[in-house]
PDB file of C-alpha atoms and ligand atoms in Angstrom:
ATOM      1  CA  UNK A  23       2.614   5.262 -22.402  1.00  0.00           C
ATOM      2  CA  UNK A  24       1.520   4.941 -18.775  1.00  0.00           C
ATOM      3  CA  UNK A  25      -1.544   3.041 -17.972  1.00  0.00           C
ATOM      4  CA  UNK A  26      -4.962   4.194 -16.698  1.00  0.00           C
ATOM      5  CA  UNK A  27      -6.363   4.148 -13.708  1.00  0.00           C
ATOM      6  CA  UNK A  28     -10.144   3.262 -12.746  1.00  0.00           C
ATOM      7  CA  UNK A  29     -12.102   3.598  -9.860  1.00  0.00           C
ATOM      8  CA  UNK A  30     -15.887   2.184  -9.596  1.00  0.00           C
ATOM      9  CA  UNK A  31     -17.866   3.174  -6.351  1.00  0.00           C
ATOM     10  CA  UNK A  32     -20.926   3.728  -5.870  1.00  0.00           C
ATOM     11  CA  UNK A  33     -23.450   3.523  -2.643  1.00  0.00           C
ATOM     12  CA  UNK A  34     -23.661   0.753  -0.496  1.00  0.00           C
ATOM     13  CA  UNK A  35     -25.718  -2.313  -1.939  1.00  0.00           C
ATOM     14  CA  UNK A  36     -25.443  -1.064  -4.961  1.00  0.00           C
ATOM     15  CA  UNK A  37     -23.822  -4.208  -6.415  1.00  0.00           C
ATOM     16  CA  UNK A  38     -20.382  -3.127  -6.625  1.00  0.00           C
ATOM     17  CA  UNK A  39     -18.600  -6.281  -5.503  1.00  0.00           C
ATOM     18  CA  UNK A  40     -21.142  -8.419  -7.951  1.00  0.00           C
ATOM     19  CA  UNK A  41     -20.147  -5.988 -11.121  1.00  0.00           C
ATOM     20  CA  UNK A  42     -16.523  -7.073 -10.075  1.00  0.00           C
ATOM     21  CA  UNK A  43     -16.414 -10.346  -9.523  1.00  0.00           C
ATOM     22  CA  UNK A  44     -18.712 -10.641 -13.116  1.00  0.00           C
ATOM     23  CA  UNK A  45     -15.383  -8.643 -14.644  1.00  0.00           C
ATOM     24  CA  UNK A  46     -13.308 -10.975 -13.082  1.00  0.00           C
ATOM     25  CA  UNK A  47     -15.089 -14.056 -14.714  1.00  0.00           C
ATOM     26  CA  UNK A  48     -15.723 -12.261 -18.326  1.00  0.00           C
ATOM     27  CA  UNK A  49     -12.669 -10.548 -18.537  1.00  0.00           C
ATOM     28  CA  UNK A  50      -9.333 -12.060 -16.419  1.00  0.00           C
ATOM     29  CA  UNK A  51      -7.255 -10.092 -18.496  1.00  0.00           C
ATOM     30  CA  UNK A  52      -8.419  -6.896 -16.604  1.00  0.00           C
ATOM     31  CA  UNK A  53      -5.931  -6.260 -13.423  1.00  0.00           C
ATOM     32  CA  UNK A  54      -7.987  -5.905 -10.215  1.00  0.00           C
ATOM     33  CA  UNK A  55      -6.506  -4.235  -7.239  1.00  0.00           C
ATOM     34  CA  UNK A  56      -6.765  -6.628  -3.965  1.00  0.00           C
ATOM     35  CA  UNK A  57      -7.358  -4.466  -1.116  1.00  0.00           C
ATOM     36  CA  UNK A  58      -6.801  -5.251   2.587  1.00  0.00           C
ATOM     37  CA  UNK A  59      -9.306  -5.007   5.352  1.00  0.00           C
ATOM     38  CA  UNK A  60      -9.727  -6.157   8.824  1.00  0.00           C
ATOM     39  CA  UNK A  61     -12.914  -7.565   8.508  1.00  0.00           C
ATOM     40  CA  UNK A  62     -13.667 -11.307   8.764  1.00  0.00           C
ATOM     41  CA  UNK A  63     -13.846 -13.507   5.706  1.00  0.00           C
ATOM     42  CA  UNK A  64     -16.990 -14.175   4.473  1.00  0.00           C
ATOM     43  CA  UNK A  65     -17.413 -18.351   3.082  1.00  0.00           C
ATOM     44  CA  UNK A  66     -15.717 -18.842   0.207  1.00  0.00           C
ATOM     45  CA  UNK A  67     -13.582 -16.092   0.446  1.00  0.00           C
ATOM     46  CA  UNK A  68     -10.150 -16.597  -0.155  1.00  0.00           C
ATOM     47  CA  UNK A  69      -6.871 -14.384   1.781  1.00  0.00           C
ATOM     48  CA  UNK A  70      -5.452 -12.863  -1.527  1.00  0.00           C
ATOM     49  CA  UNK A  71      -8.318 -13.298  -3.846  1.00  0.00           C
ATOM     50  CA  UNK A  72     -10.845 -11.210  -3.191  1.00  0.00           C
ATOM     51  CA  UNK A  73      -8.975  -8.803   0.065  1.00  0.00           C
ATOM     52  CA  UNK A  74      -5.895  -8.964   2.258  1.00  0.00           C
ATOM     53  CA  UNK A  75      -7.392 -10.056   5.604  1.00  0.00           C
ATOM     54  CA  UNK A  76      -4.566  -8.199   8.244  1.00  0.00           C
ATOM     55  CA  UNK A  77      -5.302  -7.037  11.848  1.00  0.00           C
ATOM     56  CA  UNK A  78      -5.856  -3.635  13.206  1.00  0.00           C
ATOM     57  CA  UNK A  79      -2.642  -3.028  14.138  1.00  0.00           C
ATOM     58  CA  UNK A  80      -1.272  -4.025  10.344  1.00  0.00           C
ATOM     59  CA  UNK A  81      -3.927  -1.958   8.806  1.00  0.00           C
ATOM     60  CA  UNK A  82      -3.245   1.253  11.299  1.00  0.00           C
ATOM     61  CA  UNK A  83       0.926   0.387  10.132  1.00  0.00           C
ATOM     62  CA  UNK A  84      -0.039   0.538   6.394  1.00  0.00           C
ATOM     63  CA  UNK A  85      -1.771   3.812   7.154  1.00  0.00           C
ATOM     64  CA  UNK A  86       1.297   5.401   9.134  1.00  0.00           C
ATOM     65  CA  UNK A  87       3.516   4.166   6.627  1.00  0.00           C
ATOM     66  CA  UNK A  88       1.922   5.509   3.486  1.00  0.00           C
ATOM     67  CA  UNK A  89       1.344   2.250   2.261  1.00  0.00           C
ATOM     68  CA  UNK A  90      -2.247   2.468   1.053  1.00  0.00           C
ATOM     69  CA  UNK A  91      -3.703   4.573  -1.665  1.00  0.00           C
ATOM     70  CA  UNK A  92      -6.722   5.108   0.284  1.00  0.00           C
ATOM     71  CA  UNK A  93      -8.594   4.574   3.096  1.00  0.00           C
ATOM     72  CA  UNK A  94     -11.774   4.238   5.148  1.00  0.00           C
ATOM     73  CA  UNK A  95     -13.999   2.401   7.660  1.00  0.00           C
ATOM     74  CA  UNK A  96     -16.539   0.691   6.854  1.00  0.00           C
ATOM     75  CA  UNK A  97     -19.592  -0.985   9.350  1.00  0.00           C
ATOM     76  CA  UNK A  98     -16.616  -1.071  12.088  1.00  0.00           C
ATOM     77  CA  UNK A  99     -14.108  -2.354   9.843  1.00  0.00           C
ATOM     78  CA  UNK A 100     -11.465  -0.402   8.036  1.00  0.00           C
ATOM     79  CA  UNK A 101     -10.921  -1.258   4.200  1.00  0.00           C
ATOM     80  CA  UNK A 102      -7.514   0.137   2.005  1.00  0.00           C
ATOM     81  CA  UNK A 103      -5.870  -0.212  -1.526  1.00  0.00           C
ATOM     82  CA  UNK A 104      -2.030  -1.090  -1.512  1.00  0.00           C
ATOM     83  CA  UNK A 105      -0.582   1.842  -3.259  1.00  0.00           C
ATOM     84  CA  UNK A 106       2.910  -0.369  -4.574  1.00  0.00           C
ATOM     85  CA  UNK A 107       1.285  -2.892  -6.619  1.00  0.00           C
ATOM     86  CA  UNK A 108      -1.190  -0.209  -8.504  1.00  0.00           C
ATOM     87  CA  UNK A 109       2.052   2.115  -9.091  1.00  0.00           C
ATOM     88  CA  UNK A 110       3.739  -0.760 -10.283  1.00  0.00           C
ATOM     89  CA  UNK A 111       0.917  -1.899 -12.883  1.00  0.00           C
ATOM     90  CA  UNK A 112       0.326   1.806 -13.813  1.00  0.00           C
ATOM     91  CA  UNK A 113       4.240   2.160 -14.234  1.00  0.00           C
ATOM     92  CA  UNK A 114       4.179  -0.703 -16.219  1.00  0.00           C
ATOM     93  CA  UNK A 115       1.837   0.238 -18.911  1.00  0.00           C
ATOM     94  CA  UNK A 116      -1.739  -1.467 -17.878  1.00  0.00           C
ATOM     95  CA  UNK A 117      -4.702  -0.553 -16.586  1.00  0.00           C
ATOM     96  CA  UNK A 118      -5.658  -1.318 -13.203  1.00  0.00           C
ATOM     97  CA  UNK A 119      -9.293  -1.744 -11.323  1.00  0.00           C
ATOM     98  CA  UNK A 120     -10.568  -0.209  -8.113  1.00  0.00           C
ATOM     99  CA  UNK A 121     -13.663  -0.996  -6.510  1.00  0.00           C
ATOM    100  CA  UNK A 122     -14.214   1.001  -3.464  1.00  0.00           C
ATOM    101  CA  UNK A 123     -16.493   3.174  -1.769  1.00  0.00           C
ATOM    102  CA  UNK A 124     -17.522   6.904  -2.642  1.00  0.00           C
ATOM    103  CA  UNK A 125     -15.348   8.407   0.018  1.00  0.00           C
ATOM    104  CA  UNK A 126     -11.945   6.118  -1.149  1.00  0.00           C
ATOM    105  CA  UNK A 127     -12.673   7.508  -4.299  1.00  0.00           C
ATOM    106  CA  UNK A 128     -12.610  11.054  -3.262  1.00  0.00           C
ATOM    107  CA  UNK A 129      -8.687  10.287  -1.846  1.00  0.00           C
ATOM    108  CA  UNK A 130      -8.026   8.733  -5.228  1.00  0.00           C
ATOM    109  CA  UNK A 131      -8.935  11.772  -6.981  1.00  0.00           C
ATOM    110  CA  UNK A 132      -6.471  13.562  -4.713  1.00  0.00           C
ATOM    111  CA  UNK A 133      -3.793  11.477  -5.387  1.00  0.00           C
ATOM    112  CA  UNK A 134      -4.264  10.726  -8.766  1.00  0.00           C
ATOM    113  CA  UNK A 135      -5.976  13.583 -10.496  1.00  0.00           C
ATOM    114  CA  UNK A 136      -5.855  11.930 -13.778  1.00  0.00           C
ATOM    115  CA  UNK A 137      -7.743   8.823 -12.006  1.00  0.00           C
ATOM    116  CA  UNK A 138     -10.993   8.044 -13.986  1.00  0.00           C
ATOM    117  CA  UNK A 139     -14.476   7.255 -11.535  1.00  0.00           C
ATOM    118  CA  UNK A 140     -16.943   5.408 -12.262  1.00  0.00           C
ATOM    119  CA  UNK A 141     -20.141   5.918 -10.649  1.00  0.00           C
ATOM    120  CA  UNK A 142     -22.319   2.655 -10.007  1.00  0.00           C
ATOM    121  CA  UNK A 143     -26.271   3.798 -10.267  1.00  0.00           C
ATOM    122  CA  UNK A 144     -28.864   1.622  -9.105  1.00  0.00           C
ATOM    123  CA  UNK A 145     -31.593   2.110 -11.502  1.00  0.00           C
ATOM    124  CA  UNK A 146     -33.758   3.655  -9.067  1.00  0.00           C
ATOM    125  CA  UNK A 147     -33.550   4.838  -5.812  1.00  0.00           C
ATOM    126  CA  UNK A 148     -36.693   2.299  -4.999  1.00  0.00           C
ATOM    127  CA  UNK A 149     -34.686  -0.317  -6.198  1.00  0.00           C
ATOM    128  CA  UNK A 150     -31.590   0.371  -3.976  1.00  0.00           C
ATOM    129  CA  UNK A 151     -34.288   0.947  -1.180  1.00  0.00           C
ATOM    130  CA  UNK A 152     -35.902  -3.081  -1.828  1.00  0.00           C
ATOM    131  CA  UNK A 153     -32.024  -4.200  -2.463  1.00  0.00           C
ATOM    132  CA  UNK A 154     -30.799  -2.364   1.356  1.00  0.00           C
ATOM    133  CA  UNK A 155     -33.838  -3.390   3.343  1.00  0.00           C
ATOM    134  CA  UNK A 156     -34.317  -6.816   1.661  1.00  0.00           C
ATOM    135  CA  UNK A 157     -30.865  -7.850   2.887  1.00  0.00           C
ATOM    136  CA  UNK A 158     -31.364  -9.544   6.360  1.00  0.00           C
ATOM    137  CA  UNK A 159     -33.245  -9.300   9.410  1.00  0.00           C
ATOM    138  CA  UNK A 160     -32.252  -5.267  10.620  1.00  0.00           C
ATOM    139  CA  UNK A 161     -34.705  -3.295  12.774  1.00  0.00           C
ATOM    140  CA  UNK A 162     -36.545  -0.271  11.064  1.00  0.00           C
ATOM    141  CA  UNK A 163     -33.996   2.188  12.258  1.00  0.00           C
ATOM    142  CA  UNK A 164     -31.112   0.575  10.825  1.00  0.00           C
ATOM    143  CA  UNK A 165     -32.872  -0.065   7.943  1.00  0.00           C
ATOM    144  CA  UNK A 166     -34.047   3.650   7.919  1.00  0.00           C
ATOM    145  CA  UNK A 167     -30.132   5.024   8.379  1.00  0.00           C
ATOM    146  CA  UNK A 168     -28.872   2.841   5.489  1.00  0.00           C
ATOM    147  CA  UNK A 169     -31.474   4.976   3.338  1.00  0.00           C
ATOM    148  CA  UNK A 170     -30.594   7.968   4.904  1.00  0.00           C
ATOM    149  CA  UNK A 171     -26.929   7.848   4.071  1.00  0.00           C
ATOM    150  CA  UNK A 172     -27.755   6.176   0.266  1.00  0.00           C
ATOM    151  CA  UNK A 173     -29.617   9.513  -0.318  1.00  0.00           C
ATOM    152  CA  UNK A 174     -26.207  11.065   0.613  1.00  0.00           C
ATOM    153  CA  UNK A 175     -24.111   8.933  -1.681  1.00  0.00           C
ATOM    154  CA  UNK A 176     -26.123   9.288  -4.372  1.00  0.00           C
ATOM    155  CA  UNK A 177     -26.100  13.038  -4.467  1.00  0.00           C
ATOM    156  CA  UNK A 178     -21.761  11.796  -5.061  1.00  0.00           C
ATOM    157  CA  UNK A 179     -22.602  10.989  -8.591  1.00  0.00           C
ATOM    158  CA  UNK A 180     -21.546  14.433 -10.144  1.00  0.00           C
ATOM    159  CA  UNK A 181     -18.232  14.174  -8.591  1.00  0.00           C
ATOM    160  CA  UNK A 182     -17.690  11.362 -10.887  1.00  0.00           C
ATOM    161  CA  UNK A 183     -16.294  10.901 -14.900  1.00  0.00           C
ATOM    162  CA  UNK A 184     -19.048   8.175 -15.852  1.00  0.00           C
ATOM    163  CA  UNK A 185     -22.002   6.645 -14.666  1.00  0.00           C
ATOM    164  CA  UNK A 186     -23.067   3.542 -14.895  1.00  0.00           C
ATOM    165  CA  UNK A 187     -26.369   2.146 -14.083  1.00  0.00           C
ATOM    166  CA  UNK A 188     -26.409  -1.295 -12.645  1.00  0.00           C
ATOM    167  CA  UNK A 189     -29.553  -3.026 -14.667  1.00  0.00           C
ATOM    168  CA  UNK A 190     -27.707  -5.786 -15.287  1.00  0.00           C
ATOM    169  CA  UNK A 191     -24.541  -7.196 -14.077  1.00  0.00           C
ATOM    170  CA  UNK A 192     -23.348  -8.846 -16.658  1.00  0.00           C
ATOM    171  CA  UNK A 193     -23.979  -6.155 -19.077  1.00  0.00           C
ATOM    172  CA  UNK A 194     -22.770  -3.383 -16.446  1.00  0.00           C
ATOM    173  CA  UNK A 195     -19.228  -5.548 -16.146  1.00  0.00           C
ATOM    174  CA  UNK A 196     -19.070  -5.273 -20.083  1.00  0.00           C
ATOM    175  CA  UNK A 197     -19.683  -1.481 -20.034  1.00  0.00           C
ATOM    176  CA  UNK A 198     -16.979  -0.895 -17.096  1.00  0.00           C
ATOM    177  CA  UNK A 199     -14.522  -2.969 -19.565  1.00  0.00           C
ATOM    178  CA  UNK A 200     -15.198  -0.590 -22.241  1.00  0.00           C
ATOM    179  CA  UNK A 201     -15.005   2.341 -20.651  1.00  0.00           C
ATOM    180  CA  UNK A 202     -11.654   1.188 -19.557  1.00  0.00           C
ATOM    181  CA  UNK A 203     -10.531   0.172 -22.525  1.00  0.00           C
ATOM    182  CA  UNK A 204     -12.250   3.353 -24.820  1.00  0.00           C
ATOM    183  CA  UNK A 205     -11.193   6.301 -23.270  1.00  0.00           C
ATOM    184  CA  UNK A 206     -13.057   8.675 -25.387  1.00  0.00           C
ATOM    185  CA  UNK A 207     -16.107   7.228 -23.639  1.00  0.00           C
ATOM    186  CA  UNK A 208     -15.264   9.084 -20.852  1.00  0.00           C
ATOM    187  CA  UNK A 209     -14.229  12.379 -22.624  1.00  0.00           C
TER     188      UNK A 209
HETATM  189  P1  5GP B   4     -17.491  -5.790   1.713  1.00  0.00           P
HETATM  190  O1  5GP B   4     -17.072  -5.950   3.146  1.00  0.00           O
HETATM  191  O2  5GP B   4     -18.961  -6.026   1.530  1.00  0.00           O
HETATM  192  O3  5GP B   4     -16.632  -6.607   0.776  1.00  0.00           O
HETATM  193  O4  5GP B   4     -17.227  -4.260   1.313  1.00  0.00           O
HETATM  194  C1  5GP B   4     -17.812  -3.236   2.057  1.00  0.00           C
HETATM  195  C2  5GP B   4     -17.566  -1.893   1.387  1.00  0.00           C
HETATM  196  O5  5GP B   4     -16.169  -1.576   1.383  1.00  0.00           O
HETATM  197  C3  5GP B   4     -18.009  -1.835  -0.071  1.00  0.00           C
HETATM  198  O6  5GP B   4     -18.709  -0.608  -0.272  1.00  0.00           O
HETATM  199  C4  5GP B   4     -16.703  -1.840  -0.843  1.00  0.00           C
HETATM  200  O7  5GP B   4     -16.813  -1.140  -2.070  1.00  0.00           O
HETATM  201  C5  5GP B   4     -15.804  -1.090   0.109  1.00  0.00           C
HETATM  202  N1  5GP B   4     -14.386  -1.363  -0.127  1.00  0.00           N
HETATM  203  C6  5GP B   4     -13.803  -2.538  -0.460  1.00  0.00           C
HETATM  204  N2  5GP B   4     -12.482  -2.388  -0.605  1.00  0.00           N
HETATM  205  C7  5GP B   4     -12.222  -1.080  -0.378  1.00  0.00           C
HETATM  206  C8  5GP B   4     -11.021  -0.278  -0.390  1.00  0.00           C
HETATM  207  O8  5GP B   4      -9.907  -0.756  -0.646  1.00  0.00           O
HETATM  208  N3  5GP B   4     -11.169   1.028  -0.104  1.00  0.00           N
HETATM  209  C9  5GP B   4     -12.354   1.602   0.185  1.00  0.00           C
HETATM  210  N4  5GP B   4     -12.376   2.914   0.430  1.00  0.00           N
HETATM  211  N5  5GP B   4     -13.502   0.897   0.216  1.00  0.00           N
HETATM  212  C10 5GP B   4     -13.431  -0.423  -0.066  1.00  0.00           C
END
């Protein structure tokens, strides 16, 4: 039998990359796809671990070449998932872990059909609001865009197979895990 395939997105500052790296701690067995991007590493971050860290000119290779799965940009950097090594997990029988944005997961559904996405809620739209302003030091109007374009990728969650709302991350990793691992939870 051929294994599954999951996507999680959701908007930005949504807590995407902290429901991850929670399913990463609680559950190593899970197989996380390590995408490459060209922006900088953050502290802590590790070439491998958490992304690929290549150059424009790699990324805009991997692109002509077919190499990723899918694709976008990203606050002026470009983000991508190698296509080989989710092929090669899927091929093999496992399940393998996307987390991307809502847009990447639109090309997955393209290319996989039988992909499953998972939406990542906030649990309210105030709350996303407090979580995207609160984060640094922005003017209004940037502040103000980020909300516009939430509104946008929030109106995304009917394009999706599940929803999850992101109370709490530790319980929100656990429910990703099942879903993965139940698939009449997504039926
Ligand atoms: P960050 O730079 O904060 O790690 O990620 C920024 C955004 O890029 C997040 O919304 C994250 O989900 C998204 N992202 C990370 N990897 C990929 C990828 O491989 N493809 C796409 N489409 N988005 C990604």
């Amino acid at each position: 039998m051929k294994g599954r395939l999951t996507a999680l997105a959701g908007p930005s500052g949504v807590g995407k990359g902290s429901v991850v790296a929670a399913v990463r701690r609680r559950h190593p067995e899970i197989w996380l796809s390590v995408s490459v991007t060209t922006r900088t590493p953050r502290p802590g971050e590790t070439d491998g671990v958490e992304y690929h860290f290549v150059d424009q000119p790699e990324f805009d290779r991997m692109v002509a070449a077919g190499e990723l799965l899918e694709h976008d940009a990203h606050l002026g950097a470009s983000y991508g998932t190698p296509r080989a090594p989710v092929e090669a997990q899927l091929a093999a029988g496992g399940s393998a872990l996307l987390e991307i944005d809502i847009e990447g997961a639109r090309q997955v559904r393209a290319a996989m059909p039988q992909a499953h996405l998972v939406f990542l809620a906030p649990p309210s739209f105030d709350e996303l609001a407090r979580r995207l302003s609160g984060r640094g030091t922005e003017s209004p109007d940037k502040v103000r865009e980020r909300l516009d374009r939430a509104r946008i990728e929030l109106a995304a969650e009917d394009e999706f197979d599940a929803v999850l709302v992101n109370d709490d991350i530790e319980r929100a990793a656990d429910a990703l895990v099942a879903l993965m691992t139940t698939p009449e939870a997504l039926e």
